[in-house]
PDB file of C-alpha atoms and ligand atoms in Angstrom:
ATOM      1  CA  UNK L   1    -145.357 106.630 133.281  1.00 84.00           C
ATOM      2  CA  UNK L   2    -148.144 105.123 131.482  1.00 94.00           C
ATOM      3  CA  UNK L   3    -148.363 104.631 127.738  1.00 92.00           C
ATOM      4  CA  UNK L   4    -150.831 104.904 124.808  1.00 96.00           C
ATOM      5  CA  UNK L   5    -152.132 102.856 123.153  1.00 97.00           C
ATOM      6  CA  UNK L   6    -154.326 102.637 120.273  1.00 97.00           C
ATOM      7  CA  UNK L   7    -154.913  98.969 119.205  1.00 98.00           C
ATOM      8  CA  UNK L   8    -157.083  97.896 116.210  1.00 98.00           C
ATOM      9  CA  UNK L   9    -159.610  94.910 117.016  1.00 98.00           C
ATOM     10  CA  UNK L  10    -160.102  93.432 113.277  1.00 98.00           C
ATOM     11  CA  UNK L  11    -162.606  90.903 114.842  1.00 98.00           C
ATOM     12  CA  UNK L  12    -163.992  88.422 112.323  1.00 98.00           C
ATOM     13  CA  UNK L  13    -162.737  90.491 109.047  1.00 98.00           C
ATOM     14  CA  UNK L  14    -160.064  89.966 106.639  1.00 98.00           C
ATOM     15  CA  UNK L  15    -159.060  86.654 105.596  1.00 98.00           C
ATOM     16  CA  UNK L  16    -155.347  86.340 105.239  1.00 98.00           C
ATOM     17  CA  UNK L  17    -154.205  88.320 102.301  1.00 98.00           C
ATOM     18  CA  UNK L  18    -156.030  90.689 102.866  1.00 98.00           C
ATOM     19  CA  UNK L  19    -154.632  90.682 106.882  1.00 98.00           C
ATOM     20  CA  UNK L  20    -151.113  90.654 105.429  1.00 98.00           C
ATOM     21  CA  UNK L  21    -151.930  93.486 103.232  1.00 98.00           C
ATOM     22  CA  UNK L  22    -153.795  95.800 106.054  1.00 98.00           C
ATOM     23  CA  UNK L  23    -150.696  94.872 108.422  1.00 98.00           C
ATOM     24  CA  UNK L  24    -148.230  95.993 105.618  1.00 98.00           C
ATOM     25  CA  UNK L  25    -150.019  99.412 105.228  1.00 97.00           C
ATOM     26  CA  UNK L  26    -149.742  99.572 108.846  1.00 97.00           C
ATOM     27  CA  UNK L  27    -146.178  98.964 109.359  1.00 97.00           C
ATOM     28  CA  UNK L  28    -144.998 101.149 105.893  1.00 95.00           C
ATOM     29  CA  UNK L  29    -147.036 104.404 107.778  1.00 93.00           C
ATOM     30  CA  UNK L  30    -146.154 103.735 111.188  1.00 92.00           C
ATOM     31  CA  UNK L  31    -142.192 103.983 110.164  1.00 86.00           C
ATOM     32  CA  UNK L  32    -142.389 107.387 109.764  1.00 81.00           C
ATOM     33  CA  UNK L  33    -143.997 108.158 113.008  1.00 82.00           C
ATOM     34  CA  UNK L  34    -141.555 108.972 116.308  1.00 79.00           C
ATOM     35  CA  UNK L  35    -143.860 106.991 118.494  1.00 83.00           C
ATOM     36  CA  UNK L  36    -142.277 107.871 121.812  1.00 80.00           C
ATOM     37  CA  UNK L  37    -144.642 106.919 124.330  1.00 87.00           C
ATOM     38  CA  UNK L  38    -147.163 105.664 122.008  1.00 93.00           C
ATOM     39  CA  UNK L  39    -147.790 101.956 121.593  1.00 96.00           C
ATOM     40  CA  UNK L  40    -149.581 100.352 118.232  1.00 97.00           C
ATOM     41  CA  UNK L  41    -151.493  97.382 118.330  1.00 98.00           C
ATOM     42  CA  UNK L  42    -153.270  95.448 115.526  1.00 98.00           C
ATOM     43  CA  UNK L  43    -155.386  92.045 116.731  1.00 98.00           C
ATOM     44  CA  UNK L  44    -156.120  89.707 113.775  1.00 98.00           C
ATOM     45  CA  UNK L  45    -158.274  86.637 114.037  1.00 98.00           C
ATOM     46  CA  UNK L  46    -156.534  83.687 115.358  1.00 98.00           C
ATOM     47  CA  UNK L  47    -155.734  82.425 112.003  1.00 98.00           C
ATOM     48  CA  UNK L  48    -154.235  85.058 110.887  1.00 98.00           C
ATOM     49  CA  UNK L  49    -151.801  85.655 114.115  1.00 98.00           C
ATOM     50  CA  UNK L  50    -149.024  83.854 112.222  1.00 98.00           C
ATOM     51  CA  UNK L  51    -148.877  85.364 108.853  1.00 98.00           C
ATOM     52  CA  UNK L  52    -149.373  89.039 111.195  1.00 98.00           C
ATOM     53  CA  UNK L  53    -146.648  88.247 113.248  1.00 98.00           C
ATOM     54  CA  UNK L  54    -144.474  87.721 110.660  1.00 98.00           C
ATOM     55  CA  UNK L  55    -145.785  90.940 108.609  1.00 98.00           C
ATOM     56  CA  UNK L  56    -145.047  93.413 111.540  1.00 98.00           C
ATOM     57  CA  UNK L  57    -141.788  91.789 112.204  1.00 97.00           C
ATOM     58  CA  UNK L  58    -138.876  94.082 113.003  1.00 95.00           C
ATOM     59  CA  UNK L  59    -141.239  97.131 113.249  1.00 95.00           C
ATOM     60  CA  UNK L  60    -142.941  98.831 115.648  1.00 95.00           C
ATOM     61  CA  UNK L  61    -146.091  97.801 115.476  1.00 97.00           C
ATOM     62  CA  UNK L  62    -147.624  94.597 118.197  1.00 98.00           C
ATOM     63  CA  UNK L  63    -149.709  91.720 117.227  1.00 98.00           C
ATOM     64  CA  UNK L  64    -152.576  90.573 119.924  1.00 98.00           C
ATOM     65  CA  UNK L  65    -155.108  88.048 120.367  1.00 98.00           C
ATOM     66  CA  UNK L  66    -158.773  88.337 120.497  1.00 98.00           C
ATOM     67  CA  UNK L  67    -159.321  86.345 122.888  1.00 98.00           C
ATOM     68  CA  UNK L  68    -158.066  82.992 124.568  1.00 98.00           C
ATOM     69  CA  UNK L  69    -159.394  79.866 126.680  1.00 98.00           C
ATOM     70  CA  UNK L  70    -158.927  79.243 130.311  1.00 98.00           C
ATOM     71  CA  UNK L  71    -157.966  75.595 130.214  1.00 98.00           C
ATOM     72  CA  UNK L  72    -154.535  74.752 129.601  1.00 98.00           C
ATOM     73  CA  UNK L  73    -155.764  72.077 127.373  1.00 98.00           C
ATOM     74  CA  UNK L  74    -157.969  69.747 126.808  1.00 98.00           C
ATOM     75  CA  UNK L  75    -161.079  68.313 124.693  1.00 98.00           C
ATOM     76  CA  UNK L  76    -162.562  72.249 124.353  1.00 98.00           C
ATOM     77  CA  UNK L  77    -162.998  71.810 120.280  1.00 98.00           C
ATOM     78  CA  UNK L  78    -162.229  74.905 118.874  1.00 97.00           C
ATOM     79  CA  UNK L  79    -160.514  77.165 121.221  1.00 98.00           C
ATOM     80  CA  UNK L  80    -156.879  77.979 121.795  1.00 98.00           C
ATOM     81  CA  UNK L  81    -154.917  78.062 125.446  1.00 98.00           C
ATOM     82  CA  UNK L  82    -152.572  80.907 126.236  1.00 98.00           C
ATOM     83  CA  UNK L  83    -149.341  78.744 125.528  1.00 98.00           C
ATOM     84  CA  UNK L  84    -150.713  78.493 122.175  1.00 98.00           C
ATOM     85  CA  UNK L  85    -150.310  82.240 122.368  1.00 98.00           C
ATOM     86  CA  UNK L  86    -147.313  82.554 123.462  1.00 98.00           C
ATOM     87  CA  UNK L  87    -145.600  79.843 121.872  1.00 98.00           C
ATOM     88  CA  UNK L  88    -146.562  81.702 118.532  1.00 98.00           C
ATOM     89  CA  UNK L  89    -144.909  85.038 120.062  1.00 98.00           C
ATOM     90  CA  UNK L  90    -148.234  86.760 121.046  1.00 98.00           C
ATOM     91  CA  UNK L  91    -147.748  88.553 124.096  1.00 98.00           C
ATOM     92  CA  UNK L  92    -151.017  90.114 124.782  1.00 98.00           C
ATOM     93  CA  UNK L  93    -154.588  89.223 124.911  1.00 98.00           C
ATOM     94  CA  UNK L  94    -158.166  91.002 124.977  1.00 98.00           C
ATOM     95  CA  UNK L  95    -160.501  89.521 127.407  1.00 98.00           C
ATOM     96  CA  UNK L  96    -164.533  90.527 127.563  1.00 98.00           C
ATOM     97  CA  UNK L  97    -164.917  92.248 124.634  1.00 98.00           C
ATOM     98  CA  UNK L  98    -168.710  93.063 124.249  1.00 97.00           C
ATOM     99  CA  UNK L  99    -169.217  90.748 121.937  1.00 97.00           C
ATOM    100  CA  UNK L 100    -167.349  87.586 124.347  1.00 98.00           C
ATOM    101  CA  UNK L 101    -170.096  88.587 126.683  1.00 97.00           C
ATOM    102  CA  UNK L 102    -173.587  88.810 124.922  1.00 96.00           C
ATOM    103  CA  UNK L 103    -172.948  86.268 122.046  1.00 97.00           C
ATOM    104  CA  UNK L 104    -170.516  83.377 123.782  1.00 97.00           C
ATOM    105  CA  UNK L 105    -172.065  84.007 127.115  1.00 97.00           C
ATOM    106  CA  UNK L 106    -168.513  85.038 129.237  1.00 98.00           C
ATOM    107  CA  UNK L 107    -170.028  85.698 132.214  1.00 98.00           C
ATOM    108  CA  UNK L 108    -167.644  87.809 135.285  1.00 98.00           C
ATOM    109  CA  UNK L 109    -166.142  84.363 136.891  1.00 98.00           C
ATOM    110  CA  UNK L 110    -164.895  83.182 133.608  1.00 98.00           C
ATOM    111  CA  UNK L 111    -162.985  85.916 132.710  1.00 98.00           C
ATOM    112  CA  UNK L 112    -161.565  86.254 136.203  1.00 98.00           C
ATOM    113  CA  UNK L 113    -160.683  82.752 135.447  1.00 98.00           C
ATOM    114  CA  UNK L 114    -159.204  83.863 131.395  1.00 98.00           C
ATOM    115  CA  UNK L 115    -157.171  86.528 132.904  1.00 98.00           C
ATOM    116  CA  UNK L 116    -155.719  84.119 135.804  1.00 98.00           C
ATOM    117  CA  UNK L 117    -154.704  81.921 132.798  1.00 98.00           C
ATOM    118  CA  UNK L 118    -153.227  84.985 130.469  1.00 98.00           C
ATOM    119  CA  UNK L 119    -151.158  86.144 133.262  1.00 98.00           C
ATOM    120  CA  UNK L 120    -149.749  82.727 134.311  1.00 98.00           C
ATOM    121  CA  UNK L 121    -148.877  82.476 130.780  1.00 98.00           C
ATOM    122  CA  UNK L 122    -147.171  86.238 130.852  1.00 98.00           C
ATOM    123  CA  UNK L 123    -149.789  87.297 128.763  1.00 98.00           C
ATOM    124  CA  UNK L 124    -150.334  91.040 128.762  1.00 98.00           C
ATOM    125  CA  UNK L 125    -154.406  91.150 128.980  1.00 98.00           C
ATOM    126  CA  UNK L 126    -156.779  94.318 127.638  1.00 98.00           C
ATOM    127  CA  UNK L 127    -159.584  94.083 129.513  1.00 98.00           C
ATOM    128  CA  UNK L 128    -162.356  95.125 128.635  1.00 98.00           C
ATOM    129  CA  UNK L 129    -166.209  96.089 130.131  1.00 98.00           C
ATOM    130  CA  UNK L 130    -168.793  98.893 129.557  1.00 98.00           C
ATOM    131  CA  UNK L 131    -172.386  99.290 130.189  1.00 97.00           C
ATOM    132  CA  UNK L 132    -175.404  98.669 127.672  1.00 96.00           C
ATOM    133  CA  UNK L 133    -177.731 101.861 127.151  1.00 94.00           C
ATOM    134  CA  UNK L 134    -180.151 100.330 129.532  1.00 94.00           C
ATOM    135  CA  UNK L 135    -178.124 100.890 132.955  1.00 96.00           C
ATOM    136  CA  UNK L 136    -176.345 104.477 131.166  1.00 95.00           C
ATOM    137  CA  UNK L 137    -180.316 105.519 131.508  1.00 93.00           C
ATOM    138  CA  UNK L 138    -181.185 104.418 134.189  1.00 95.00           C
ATOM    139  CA  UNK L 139    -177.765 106.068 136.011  1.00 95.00           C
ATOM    140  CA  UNK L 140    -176.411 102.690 136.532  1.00 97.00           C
ATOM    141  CA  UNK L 141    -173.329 102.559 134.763  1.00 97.00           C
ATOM    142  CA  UNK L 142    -171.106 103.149 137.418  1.00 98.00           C
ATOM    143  CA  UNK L 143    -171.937 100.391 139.321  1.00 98.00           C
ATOM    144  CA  UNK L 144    -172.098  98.042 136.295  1.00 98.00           C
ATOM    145  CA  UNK L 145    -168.795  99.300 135.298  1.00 98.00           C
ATOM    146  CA  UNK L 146    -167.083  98.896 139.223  1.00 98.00           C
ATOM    147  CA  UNK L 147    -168.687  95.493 139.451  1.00 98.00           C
ATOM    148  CA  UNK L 148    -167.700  94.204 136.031  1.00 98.00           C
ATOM    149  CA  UNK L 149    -163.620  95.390 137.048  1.00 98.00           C
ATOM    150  CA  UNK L 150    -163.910  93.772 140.748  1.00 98.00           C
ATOM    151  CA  UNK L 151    -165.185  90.495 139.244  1.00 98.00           C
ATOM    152  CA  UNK L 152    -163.060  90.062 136.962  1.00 98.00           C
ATOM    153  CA  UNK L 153    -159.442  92.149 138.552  1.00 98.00           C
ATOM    154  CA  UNK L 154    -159.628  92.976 142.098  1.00 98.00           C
ATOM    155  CA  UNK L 155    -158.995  89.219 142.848  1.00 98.00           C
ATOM    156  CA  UNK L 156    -155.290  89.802 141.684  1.00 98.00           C
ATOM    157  CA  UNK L 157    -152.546  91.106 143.771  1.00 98.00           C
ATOM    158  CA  UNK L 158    -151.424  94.871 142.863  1.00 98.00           C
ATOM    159  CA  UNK L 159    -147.783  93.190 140.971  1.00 98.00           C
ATOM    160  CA  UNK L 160    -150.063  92.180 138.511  1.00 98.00           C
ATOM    161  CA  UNK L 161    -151.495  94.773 137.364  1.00 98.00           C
ATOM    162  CA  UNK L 162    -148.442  96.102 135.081  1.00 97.00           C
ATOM    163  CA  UNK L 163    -149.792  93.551 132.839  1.00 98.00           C
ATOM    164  CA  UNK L 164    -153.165  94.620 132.813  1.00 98.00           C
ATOM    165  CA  UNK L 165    -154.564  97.437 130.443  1.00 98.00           C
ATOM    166  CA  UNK L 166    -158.156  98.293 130.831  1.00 98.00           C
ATOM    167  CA  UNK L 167    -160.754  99.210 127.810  1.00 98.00           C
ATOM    168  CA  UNK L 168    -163.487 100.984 129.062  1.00 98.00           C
ATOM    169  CA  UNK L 169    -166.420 100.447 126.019  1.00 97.00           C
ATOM    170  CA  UNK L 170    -169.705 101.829 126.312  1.00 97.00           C
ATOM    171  CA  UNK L 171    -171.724  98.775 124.576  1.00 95.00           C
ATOM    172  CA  UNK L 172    -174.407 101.436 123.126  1.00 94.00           C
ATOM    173  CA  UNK L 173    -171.177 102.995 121.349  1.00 93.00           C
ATOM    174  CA  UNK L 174    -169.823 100.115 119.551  1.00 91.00           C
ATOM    175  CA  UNK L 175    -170.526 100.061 116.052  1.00 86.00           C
ATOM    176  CA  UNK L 176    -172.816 102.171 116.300  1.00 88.00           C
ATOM    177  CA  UNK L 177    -171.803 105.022 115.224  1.00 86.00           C
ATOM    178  CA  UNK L 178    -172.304 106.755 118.218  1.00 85.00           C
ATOM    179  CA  UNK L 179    -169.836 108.015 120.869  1.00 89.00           C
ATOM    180  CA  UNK L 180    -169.347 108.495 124.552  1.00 91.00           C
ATOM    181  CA  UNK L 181    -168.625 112.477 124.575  1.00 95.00           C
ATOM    182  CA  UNK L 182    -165.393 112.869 125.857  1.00 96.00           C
ATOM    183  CA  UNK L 183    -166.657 114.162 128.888  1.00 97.00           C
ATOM    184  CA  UNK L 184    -168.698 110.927 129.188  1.00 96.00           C
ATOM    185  CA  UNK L 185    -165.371 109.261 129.004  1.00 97.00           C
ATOM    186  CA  UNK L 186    -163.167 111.278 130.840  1.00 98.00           C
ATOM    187  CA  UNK L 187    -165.740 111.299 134.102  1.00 98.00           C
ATOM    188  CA  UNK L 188    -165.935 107.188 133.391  1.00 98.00           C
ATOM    189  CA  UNK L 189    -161.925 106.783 133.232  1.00 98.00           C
ATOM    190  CA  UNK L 190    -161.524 109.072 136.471  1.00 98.00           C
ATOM    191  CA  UNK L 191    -164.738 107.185 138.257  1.00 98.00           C
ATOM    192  CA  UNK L 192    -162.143 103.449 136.967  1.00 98.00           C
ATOM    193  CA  UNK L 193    -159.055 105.498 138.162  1.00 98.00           C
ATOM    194  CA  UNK L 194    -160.469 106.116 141.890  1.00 98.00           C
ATOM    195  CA  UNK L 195    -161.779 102.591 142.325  1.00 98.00           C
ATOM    196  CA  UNK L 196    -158.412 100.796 141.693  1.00 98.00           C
ATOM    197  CA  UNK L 197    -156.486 103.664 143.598  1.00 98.00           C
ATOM    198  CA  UNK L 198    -159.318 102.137 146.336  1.00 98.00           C
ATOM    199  CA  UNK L 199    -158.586  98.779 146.188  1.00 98.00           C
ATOM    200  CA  UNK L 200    -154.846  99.152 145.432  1.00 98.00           C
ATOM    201  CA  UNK L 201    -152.625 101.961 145.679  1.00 98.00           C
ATOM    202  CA  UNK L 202    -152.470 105.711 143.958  1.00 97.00           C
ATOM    203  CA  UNK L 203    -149.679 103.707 142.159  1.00 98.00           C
ATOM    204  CA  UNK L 204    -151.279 101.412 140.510  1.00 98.00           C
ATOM    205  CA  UNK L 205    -154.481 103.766 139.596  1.00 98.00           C
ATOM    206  CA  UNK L 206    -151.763 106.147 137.753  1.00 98.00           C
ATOM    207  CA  UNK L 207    -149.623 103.471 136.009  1.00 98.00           C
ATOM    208  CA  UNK L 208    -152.824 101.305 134.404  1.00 98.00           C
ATOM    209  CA  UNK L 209    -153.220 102.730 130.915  1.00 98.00           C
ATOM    210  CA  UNK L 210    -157.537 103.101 130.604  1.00 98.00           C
ATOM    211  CA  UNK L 211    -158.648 103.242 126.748  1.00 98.00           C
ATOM    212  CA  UNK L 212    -161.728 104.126 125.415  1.00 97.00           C
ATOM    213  CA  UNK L 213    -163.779 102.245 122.847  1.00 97.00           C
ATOM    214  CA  UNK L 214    -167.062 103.004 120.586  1.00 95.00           C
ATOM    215  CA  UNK L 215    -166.936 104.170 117.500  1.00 92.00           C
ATOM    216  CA  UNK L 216    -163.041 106.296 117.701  1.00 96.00           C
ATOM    217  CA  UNK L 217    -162.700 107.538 114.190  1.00 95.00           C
ATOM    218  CA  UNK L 218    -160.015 110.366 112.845  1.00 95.00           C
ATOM    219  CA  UNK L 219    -162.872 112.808 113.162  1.00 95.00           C
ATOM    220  CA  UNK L 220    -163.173 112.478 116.873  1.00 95.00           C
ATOM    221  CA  UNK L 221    -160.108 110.724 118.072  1.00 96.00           C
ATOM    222  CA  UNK L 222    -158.152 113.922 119.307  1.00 96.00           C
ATOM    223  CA  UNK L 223    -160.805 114.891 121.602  1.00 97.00           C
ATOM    224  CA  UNK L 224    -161.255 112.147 123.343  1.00 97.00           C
ATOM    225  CA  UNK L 225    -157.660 110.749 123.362  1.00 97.00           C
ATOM    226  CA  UNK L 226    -157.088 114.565 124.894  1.00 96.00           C
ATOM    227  CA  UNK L 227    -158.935 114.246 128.090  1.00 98.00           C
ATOM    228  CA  UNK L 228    -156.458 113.664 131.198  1.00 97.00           C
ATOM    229  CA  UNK L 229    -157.875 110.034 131.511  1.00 98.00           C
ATOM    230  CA  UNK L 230    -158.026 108.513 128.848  1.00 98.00           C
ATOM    231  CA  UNK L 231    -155.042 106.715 127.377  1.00 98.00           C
ATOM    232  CA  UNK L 232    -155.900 105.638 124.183  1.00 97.00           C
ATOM    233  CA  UNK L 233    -158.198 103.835 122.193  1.00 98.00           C
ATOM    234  CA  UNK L 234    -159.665 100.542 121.493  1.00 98.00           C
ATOM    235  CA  UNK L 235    -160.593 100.937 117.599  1.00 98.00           C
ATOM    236  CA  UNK L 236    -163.083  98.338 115.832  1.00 97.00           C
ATOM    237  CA  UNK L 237    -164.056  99.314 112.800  1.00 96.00           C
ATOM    238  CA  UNK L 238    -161.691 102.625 111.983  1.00 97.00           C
ATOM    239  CA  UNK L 239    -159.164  99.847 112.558  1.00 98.00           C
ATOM    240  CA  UNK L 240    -159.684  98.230 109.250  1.00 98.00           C
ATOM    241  CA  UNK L 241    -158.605 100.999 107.288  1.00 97.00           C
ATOM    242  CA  UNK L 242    -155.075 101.730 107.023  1.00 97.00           C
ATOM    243  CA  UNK L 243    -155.174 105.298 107.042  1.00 96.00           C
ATOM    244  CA  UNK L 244    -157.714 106.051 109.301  1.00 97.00           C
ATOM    245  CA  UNK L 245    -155.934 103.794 111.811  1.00 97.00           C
ATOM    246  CA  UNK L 246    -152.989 105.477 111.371  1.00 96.00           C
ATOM    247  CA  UNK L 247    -154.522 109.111 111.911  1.00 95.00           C
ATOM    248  CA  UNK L 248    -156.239 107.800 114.948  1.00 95.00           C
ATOM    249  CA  UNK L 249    -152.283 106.996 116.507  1.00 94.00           C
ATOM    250  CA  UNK L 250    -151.370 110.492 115.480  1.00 91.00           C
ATOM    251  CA  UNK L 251    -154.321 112.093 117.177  1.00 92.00           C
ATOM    252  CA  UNK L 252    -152.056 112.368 120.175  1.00 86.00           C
TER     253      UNK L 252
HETATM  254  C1  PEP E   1    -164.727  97.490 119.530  1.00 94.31           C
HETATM  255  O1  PEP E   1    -165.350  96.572 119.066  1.00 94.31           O
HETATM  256  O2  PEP E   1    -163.892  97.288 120.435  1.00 94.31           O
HETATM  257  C2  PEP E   1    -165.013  98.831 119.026  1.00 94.31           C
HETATM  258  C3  PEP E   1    -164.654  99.846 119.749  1.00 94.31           C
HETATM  259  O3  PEP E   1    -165.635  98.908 117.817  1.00 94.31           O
HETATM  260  P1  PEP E   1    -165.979 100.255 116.991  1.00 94.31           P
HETATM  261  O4  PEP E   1    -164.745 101.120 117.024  1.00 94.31           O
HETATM  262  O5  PEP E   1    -166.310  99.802 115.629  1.00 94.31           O
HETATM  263  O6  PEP E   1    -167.116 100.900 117.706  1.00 94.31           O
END
């Protein structure tokens, strides 16, 4: 069976007290909460993976990664490999996030190439894709969503995918304020469902977990995390609040 998952994306925010100190809120509320099939995930910058790690320890709550480099290693100034990852404790990994895309130019090929490097590494990978306004007007968001999952998935081989959880992110809903309608969401996560169960088998289609991202808050959470589809969430900025992180895992 599937799980959900509702995993907070702190992007560039909190610097390392105050990381400790949102992870420690985290942990102290989660306790109380029989998570069953539920997982929790809370993604601090790379700097702060360390002092996160050790935060969460013993509890129930998961520490990811941001994001990751292909190479192994190397003269790439700046960036960290997957066995930098791991060898830290990290077992998962989002890959083309939005933001990856428009502002560090990730194109399709080098993600395909990211996740081939995450999953060598036994890196659990969120990946994630989702179409600007532009192509939801114009009707094209199907096809920009089905081409950005075969470029960068449908070169793997179906074993793989039980380390693969998909985050399907409308980019006119992130940060914006604004959210897909859970109907908007649910027909996206069937239309992402189908295509897999295409390429792959019913299988795998039914055992990928497919969250939703843009602008999940307590007020709307329950809806959407409601709909048949949809797993979970991908949380940005409701995710850097304690409690309203913590009411979006109980909106299941
Ligand atoms: C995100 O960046 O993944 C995201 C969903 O952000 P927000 O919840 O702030 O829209």
């Amino acid at each position: 069976m599937r799980k959900q998952i509702v995993a907070g994306n702190w992007k560039m925010n909190k610097n390392v007290q105050e990381s400790i100190k949102l992870a420690n809120e985290v942990v102290a509320n989660v306790k109380e909460l029989a998570l069953n099939n539920t997982r929790v995930i809370v993604t601090p910058t790379f700097v702060n993976l360390s002092s996160v790690l050790k935060a969460t320890e013993g509890s129930a709550v998961e520490v990811a990664a941001q994001n990751m480099h292909q190479a192994k290693s190397g003269a790439f100034t700046g960036e960290i490999s997957a066995d930098m990852l791991t060898s830290l404790g990290i077992k998962t990994v989002i890959l083309g996030h939005s933001e990856r895309r428009e502002y560090f130019g990730e194109t399709d090929a080098i993600l395909a190439e990211k996740v081939n490097a995450a999953l060598e590494n036994k890196l659990e990978v969120i990946f994630c894709f989702g179409e600007v306004l532009e192509d939801r007007k114009s009707e094209n968001h199907f096809n920009v969503v089905e081409s950005q999952i075969k470029n960068g998935l449908f070169h793997l081989e179906a074993s793989a995918w039980k380390n693969i959880v998909l985050a399907y992110e409308p980019v006119w809903a992130i940060g914006t304020g604004e959210t897909a309608s859970p109907e908007q969401a649910q027909e996206m996560h069937a239309f992402i469902r189908k295509i897999v169960a295409n390429k792959y088998t019913k299988e795998v289609a039914e055992n990928v977990s497919i969250l939703y991202g843009g602008s999940v808050k307590p007020s709307n959470a329950k809806e959407i995390f409601s709909k048949e589809d949809v797993d979970g969430g991908l949380i940005g900025g409701a995710a850097l609040n304690a409690n309203d992180f913590v009411a979006l895992v109980k909106s299941f």
